[in-house]
Tab-separated table of C-alpha atoms in Angstrom:
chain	number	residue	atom	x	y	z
H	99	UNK	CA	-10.551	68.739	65.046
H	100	UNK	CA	-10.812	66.589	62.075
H	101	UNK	CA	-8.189	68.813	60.465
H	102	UNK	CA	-6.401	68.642	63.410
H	103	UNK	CA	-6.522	64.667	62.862
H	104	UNK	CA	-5.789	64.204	59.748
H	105	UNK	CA	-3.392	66.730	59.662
H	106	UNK	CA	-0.704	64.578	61.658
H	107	UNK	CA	1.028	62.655	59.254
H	108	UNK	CA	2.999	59.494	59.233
H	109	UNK	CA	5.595	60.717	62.128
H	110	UNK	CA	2.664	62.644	64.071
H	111	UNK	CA	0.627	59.441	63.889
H	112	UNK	CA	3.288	57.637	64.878
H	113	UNK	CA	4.208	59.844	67.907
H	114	UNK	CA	0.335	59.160	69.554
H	115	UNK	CA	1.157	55.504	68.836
H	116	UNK	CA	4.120	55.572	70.915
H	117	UNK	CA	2.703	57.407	73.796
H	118	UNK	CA	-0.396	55.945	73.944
H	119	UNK	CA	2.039	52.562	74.539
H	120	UNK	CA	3.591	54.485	76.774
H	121	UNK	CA	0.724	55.503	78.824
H	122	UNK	CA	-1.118	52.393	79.152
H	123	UNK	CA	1.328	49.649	78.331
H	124	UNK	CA	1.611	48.085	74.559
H	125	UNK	CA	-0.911	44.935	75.164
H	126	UNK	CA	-3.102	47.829	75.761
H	127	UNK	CA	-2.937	50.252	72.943
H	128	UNK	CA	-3.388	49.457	69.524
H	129	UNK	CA	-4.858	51.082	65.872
H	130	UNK	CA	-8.577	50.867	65.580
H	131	UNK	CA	-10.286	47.704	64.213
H	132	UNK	CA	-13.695	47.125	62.394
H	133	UNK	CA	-14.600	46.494	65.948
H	134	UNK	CA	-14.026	49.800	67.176
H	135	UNK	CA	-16.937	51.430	65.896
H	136	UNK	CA	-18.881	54.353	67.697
H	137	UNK	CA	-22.246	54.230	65.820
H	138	UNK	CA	-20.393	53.408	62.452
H	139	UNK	CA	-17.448	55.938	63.080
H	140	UNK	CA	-14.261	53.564	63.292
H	141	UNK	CA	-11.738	54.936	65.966
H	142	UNK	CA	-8.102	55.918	64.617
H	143	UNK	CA	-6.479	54.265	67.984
H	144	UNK	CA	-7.977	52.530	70.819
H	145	UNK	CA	-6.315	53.194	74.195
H	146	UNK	CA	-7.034	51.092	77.809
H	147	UNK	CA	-5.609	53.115	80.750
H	148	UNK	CA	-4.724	51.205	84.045
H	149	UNK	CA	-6.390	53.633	85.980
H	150	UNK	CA	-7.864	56.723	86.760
H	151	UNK	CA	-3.895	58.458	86.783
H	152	UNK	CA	-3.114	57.011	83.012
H	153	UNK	CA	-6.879	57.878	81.514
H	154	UNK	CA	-6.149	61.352	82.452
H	155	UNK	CA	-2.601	60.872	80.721
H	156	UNK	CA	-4.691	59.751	77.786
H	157	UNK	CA	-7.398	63.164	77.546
H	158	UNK	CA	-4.330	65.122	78.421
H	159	UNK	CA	-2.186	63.628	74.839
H	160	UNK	CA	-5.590	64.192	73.347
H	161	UNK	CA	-5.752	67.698	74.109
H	162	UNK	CA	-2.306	67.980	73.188
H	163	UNK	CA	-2.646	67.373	69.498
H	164	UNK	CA	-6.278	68.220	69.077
H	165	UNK	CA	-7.571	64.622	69.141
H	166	UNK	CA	-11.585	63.393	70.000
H	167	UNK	CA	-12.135	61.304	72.833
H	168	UNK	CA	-14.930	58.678	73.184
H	169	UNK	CA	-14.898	56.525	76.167
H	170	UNK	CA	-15.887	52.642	75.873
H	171	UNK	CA	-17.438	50.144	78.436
H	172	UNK	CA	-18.474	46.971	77.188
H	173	UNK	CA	-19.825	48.082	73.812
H	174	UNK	CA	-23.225	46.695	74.381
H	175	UNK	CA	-25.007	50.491	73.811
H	176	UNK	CA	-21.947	51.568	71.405
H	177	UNK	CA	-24.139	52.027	68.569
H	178	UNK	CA	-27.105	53.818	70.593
H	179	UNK	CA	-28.243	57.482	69.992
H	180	UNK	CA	-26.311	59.492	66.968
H	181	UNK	CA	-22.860	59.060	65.176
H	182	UNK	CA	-20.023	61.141	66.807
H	183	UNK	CA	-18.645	63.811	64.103
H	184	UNK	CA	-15.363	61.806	64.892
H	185	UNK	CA	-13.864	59.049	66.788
H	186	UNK	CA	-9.730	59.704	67.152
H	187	UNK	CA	-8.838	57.357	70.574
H	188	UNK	CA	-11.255	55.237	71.957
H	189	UNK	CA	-10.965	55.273	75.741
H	190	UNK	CA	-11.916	51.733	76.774
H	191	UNK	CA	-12.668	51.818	80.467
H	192	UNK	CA	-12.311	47.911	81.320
H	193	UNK	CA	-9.244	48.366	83.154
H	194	UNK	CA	-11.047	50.764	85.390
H	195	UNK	CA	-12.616	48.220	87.192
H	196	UNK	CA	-13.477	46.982	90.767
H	197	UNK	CA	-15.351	47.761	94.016
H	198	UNK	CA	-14.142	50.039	96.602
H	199	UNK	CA	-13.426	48.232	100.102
H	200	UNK	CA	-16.857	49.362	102.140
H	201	UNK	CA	-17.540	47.304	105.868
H	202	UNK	CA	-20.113	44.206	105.030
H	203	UNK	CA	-23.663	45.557	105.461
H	204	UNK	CA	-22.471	49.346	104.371
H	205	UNK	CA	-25.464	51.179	102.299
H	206	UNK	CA	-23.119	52.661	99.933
H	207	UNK	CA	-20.369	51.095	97.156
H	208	UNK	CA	-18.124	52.682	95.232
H	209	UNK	CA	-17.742	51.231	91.869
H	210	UNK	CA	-15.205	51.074	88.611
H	211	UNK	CA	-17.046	52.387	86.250
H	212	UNK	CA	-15.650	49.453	83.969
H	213	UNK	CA	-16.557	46.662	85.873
H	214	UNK	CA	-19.570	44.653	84.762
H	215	UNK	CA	-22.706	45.130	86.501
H	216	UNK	CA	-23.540	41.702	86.730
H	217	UNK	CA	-19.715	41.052	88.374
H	218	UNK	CA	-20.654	44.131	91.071
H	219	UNK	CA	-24.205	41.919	91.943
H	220	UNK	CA	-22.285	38.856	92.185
H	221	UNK	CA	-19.737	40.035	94.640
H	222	UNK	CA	-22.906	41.609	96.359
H	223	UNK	CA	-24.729	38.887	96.502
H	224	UNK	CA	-22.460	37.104	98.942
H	225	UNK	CA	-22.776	39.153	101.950
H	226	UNK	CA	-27.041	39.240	101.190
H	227	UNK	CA	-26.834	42.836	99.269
H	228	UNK	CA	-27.479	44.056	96.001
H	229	UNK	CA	-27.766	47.557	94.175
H	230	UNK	CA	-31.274	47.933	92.586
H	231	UNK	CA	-30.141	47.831	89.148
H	232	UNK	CA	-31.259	45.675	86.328
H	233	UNK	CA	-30.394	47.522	83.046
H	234	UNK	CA	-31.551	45.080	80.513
H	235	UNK	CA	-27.865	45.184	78.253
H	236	UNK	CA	-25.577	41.885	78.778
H	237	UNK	CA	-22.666	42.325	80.026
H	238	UNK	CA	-22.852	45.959	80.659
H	239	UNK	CA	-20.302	47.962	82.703
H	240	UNK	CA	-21.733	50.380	85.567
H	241	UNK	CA	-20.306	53.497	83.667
H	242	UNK	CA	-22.002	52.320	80.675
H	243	UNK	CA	-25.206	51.602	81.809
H	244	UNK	CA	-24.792	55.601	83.472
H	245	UNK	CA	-23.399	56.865	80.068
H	246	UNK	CA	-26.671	55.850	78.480
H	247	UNK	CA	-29.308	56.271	81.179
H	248	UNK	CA	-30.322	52.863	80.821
H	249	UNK	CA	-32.609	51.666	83.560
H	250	UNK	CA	-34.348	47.952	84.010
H	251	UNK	CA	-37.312	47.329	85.391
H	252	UNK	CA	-36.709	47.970	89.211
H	253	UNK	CA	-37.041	51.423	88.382
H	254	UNK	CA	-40.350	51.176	88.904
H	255	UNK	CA	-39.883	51.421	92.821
H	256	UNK	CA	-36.020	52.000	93.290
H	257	UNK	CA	-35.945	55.048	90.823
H	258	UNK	CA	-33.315	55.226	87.709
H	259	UNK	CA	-29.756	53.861	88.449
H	260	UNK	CA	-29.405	58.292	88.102
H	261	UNK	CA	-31.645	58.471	90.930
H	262	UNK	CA	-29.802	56.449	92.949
H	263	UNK	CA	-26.229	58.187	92.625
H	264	UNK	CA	-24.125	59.434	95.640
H	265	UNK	CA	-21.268	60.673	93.789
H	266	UNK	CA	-18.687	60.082	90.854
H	267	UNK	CA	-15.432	60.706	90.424
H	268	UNK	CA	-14.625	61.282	86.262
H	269	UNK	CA	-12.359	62.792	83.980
H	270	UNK	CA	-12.807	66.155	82.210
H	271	UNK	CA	-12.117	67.302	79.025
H	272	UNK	CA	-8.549	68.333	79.770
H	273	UNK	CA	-7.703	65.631	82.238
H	274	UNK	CA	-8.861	66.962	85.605
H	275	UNK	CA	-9.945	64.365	87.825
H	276	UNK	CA	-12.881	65.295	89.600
H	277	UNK	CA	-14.879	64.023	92.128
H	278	UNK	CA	-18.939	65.639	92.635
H	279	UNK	CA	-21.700	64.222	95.259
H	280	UNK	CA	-21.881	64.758	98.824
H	281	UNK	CA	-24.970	67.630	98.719
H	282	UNK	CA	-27.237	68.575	96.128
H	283	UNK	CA	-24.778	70.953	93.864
H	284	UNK	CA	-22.626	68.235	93.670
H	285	UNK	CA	-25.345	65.933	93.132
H	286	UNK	CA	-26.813	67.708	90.414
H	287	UNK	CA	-22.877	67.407	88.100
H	288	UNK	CA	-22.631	63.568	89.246
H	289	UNK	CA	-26.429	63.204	87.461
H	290	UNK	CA	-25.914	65.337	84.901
H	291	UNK	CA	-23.067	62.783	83.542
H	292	UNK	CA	-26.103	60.422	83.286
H	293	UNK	CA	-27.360	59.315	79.574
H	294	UNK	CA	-24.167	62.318	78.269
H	295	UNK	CA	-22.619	59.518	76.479
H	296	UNK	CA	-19.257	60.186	77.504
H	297	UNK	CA	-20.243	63.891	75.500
H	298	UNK	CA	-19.417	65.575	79.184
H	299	UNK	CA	-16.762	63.657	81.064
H	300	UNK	CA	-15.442	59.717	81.408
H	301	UNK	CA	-16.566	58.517	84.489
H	302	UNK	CA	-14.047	56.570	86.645
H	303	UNK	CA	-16.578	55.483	89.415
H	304	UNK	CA	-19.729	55.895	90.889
H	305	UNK	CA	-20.689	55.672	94.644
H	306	UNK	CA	-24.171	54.300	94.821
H	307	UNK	CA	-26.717	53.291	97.595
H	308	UNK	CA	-26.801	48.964	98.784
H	309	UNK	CA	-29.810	47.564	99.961
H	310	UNK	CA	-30.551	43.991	101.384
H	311	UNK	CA	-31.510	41.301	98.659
H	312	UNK	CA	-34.766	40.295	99.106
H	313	UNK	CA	-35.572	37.186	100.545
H	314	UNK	CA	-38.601	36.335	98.545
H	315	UNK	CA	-39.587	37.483	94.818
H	316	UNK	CA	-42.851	36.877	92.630
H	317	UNK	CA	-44.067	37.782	89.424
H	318	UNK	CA	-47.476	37.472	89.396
H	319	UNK	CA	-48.554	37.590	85.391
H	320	UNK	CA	-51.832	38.316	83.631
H	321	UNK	CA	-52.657	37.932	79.647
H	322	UNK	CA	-53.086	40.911	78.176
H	323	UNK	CA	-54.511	42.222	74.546
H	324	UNK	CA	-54.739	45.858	74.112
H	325	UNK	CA	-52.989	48.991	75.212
H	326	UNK	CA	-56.869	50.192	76.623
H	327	UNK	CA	-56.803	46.853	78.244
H	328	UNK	CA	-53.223	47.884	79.889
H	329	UNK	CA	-54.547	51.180	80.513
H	330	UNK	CA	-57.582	49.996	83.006
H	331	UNK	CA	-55.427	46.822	84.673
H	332	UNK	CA	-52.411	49.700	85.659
H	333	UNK	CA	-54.686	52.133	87.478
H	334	UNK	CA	-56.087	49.183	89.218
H	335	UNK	CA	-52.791	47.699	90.121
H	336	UNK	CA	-51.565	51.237	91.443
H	337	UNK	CA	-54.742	52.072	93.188
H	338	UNK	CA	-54.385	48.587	95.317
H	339	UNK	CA	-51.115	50.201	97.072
H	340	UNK	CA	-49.584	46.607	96.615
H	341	UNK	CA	-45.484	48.085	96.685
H	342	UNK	CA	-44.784	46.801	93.369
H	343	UNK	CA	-40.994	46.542	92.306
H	344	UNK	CA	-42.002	46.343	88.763
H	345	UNK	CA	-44.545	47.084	86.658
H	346	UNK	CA	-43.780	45.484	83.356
H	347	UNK	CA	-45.906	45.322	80.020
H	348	UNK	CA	-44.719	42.547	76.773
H	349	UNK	CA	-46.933	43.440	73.918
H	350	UNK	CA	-46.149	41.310	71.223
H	351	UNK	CA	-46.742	41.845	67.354
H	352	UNK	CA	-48.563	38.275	67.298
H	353	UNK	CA	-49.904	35.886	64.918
H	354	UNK	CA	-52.110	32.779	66.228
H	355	UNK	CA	-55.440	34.200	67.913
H	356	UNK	CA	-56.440	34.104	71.109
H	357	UNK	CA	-57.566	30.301	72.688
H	358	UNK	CA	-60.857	30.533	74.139
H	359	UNK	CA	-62.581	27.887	76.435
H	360	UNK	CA	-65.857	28.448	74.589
H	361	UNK	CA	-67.339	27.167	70.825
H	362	UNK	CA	-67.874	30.100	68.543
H	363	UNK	CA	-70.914	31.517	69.289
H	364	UNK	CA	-71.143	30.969	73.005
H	365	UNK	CA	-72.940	33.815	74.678
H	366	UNK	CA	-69.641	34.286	76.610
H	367	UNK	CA	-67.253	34.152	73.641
H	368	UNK	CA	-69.048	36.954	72.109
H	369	UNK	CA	-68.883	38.748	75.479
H	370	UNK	CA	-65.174	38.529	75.279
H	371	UNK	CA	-65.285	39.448	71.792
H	372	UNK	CA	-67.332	42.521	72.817
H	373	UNK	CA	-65.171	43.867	75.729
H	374	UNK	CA	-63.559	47.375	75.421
H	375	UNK	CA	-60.321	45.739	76.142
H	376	UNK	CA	-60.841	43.546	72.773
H	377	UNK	CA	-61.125	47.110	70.699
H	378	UNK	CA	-60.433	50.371	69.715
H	379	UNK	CA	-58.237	49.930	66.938
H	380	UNK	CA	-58.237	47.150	63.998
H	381	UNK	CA	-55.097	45.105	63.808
H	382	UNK	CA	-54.861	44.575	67.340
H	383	UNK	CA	-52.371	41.840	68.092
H	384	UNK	CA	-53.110	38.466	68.025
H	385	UNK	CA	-51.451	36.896	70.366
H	386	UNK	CA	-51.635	37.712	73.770
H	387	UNK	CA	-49.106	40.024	75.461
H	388	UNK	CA	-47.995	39.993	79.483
H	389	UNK	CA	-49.114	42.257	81.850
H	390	UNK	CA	-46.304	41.576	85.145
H	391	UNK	CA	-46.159	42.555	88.530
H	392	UNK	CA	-43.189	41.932	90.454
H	393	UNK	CA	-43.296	41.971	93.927
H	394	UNK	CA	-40.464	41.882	96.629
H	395	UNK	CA	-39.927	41.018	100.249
H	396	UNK	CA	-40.557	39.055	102.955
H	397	UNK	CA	-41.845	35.377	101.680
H	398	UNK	CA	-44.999	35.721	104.107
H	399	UNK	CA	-45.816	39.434	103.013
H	400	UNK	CA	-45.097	38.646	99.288
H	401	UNK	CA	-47.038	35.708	98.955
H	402	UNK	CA	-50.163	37.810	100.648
H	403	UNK	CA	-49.553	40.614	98.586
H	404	UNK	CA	-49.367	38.342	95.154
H	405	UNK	CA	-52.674	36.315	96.631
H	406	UNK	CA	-55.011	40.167	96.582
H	407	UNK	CA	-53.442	41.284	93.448
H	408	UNK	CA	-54.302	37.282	91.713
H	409	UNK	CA	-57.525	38.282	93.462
H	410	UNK	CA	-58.091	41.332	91.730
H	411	UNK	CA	-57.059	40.054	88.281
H	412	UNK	CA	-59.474	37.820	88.461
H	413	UNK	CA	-58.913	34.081	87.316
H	414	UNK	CA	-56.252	34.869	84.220
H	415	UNK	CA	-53.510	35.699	86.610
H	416	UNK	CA	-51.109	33.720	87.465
H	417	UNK	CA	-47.909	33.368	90.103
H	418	UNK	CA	-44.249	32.399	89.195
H	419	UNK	CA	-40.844	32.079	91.234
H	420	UNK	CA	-38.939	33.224	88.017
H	421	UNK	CA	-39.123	35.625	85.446
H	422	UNK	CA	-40.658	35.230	82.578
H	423	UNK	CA	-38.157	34.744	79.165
H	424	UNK	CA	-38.615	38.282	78.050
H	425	UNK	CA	-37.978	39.856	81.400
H	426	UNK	CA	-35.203	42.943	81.105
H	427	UNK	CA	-34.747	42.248	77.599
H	428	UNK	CA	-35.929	44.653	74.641
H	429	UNK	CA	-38.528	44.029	72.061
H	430	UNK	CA	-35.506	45.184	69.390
H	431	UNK	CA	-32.890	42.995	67.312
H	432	UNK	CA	-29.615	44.578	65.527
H	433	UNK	CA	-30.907	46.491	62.891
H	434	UNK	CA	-34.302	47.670	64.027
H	435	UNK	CA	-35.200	51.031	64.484
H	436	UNK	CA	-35.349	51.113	68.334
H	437	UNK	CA	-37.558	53.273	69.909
H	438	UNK	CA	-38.362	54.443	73.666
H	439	UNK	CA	-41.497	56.711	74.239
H	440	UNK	CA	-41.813	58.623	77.208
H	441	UNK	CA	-45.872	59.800	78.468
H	442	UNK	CA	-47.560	59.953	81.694
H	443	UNK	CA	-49.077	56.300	82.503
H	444	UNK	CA	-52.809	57.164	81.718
H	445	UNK	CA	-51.623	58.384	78.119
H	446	UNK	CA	-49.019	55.360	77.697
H	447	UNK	CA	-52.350	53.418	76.090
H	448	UNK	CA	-52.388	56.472	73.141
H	449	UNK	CA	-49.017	56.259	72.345
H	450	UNK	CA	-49.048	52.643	71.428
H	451	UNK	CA	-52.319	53.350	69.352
H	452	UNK	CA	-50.647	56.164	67.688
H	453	UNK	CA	-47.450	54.411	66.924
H	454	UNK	CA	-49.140	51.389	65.810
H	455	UNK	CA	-51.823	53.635	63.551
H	456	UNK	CA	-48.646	55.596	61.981
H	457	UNK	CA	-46.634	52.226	61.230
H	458	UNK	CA	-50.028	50.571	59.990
H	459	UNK	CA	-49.927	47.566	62.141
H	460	UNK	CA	-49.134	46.279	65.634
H	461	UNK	CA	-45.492	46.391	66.722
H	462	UNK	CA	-43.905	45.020	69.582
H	463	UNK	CA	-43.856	47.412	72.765
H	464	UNK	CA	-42.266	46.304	75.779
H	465	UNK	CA	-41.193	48.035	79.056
H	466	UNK	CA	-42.060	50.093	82.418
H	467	UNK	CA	-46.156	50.113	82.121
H	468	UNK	CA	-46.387	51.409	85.566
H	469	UNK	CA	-44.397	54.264	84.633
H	470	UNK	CA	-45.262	54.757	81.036
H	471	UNK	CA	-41.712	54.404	79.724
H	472	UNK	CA	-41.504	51.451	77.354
H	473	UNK	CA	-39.440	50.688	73.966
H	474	UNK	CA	-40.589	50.110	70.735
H	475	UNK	CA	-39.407	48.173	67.448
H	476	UNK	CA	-39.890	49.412	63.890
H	477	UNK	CA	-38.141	46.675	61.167
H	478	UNK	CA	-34.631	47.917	59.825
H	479	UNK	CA	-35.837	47.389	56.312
H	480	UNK	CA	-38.131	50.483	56.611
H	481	UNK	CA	-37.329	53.250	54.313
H	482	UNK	CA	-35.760	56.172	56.222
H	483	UNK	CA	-38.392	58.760	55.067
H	484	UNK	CA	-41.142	56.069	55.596
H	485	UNK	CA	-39.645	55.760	59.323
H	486	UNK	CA	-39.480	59.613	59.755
H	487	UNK	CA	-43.193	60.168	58.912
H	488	UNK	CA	-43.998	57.883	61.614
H	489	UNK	CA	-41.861	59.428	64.189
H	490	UNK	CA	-43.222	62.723	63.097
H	491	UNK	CA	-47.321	61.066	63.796
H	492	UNK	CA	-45.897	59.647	67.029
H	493	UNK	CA	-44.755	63.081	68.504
H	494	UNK	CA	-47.656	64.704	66.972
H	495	UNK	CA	-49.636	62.969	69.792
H	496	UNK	CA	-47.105	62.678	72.208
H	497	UNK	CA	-46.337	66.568	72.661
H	498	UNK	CA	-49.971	67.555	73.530
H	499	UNK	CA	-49.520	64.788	75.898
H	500	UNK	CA	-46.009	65.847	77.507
H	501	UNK	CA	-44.542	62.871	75.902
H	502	UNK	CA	-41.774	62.136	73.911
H	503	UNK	CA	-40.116	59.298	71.190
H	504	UNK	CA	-36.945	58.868	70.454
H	505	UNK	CA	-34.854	56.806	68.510
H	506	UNK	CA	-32.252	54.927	70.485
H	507	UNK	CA	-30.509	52.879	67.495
H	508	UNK	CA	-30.880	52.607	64.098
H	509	UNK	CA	-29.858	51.494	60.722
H	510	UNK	CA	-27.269	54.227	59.082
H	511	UNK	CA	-29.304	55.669	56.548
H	512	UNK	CA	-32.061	55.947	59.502
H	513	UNK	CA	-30.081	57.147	61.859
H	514	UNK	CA	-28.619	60.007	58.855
H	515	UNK	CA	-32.133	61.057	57.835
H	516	UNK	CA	-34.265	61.147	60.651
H	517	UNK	CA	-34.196	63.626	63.780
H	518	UNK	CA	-32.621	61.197	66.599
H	519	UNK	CA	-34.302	63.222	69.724
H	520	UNK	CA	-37.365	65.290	68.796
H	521	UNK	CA	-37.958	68.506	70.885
H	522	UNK	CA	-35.543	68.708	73.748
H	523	UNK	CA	-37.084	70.877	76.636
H	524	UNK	CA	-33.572	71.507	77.977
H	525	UNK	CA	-31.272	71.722	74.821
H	526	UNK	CA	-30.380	75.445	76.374
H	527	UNK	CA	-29.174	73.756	79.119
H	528	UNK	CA	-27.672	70.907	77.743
H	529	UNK	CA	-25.705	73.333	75.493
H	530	UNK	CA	-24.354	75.248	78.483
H	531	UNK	CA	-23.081	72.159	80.244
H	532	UNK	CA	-21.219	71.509	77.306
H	533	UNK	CA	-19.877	74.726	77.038
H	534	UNK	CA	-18.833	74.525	80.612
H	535	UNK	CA	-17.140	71.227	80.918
H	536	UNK	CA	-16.024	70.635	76.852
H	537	UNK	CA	-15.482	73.740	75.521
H	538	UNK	CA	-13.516	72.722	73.019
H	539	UNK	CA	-16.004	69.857	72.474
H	540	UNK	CA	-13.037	66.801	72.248
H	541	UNK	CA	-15.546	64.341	73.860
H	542	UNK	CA	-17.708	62.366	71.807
H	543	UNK	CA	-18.546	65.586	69.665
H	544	UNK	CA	-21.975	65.029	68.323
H	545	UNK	CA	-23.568	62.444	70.389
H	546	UNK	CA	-25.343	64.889	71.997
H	547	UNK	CA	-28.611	65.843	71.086
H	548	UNK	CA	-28.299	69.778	68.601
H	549	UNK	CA	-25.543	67.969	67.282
H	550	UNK	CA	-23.412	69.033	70.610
């Protein structure tokens, strides 16, 4: 392909220029910018189709003259996961935008998979509906947010925004517009477009279930210090049966100590001092971290619920009307190593120790306690090889635990050094799905994990 590519010349070049003005109008083609970057690959033209009729125009040129698709929503996850072997049109999907015309109060909306999620809840919000999505990005599109199988905290009770699919309608390799839900075979191709980074097909829209907002929401927050600490206070919060919505852990990499009510030496400072939850590994962090509940509903039944669960956090808890500032956001800046670790909840407690033992101090961990999927933060000035023998410690542990780490984003030389995924259970599969719906592997070749 990249022979294919560069083997165009001035005319040839020229030629996709014209048609991809052709196709999608000229305010909507153009060359590639510094802006158009896939992961640090800069595409050769960047292409917005009106619709679903002109994208297909677009793979159909592409195929044509041997070009590499990689499909665009808002950017805000562009540089997530690995560098595609090449970027020749970038298929930006904003134009394929919108929400389908359902009755008011229907449980199902179909949705452009260009149009901002926040834009879908807003137009939702004014008939007393929402869907259960709360991927942390800004300004993220709904195809996006699918592309990358990014999920928010709501999760927790309302399952992945995978899980809660009907049906999509996308794009394959060669143009065909398809459209899979409506049992479980279909089903299973609409979710297995989910976290594909456009690697399998360019989703148009997604049908996915509505639900009544809820009239009453409170996050009832207790101060947390270790991941053992985390461990005990999530078993107890399951065990109570309370319906949680969220489940949601901040552990900060800290600096002050802890406040305590009590002088030094106070028989009940050194009590604290002495608790389980105060050790277990040195370096713990010294400022406290946030231990969240969020619960849903009714105001009467919300408020009782929040009331037992204060009850059975004991006197540190606390209840709020509004998130708290780090709510749906991640624990990484641009040019971290990003991490997200994977392990059954009453192992999520080792894999902090064992990432913060490999990196030699605390770092910050934030995400789904209650389902032992959280993200991680390792600082972009680590050397590559130091960074891979800390992945390699981390997934040590993790695999006797059924766990796994992977890097979501990264600085270049990172990203170039250091195995992206770690063991992939279903890379045979994974493999065949390509095989099946890219054979000639034009979309986003090499974002896949095996370098698919």
């Amino acid at each position: 392909m990249a022979a294919a590519a560069s083997s165009l010349g001035r005319s040839g070049a020229l030629e996709i220029t014209r048609r991809l003005a052709a196709i999608c109008g000229p305010p909507f083609s153009r060359l590639g910018g510094a802006a158009d970057e896939v992961a640090g690959r800069r595409a050769r033209w960047v292409a917005v189709p009106g619709g679903p009729h002109a994208a297909a125009e677009v793979l159909r040129l592409a195929a044509a003259h041997d070009l590499t698709v990689v499909p665009r929503g808002a950017g805000t996850k562009i540089d997530w996961g690995a560098a595609p072997v090449q970027v020749d049109i970038m298929l930006d999907t904003g134009r394929l935008a919108g929400i389908g015309h359902e009755p008011v109060g229907a449980p199902v909306a179909e949705v452009g998979a260009g149009t901002p999620l926040r834009a879908v809840q807003a137009t939702l919000e004014r008939t007393g509906q929402r869907l259960a999505l709360d991927a942390p990005s800004p300004g993220a599109t709904l195809g996006g947010v699918l592309a990358a199988g990014e999920a928010g905290p709501l999760r927790h009770r309302h399952g992945s925004p995978c899980d809660q699919l009907l049906g999509v309608r996308y794009l394959g390799a060669d143009g065909e517009l398809v459209s899979a839900g409506g049992g479980a075979p279909g089903l299973d191709l609409a979710r297995l477009l989910c976290g594909s980074q456009g690697a399998l097909g360019v989703l148009v829209s997604a049908s996915l279930r509505v639900q009544p907002a809820p009239a009453s929401r409170l996050w009832v927050s207790r101060p947390v210090w270790t991941p053992l600490e985390v461990h005990d206070l999530v078993r107890m919060i399951l065990a109570a049966r309370l319906d949680p919505a969220a489940v949601e852990l901040d552990l900060p990499a800290g600096t002050p100590r802890p406040r305590t009510p009590y002088p030094p030496g106070h028989p009940s400072a050194t009590a604290r001092e002495r608790h389980p939850s105060m050790s277990g590994r040195p370096g713990a962090p010294s400022r406290a971290g946030s231990l969240v509940v969020l619960l849903e509903g009714g105001p009467a039944d919300a408020t009782e619920r929040a009331e037992r669960l204060v009850g059975l956090l004991h006197g540190e808890a606390t209840v709020a009307h509004s998130a708290p500032t780090w709510w749906r956001r991640y624990p990484f800046a641009p040019g971290d190593t990003a991490l997200r670790l994977e392990v059954p909840i009453s192992d999520l407690h080792a894999a902090v120790y064992a990432l913060r033992d490999a990196a030699g101090a605390p770092v910050p961990v934030r995400g789904s306690a209650g389902l032992g999927v959280v993200h991680a933060a390792l600082p972009g000035a680590l050397a590559p090889d130091r960074v891979a023998s800390i992945l390699a410690a981390v997934r040590g542990v993790l695999m006797a635990r059924e766990g796994r780490c992977v890097v979501v984003s990264a600085p270049a030389p990172v990203r170039r050094a250091v195995d992206l995924w770690g063991e992939i259970a279903g890379l045979a599969q994974l493999r065949a799905a390509k095989e099946h719906l890219d054979p000639d592997h034009r979309l986003a070749p090499g974002r896949l994990p095996g370098g698919l």
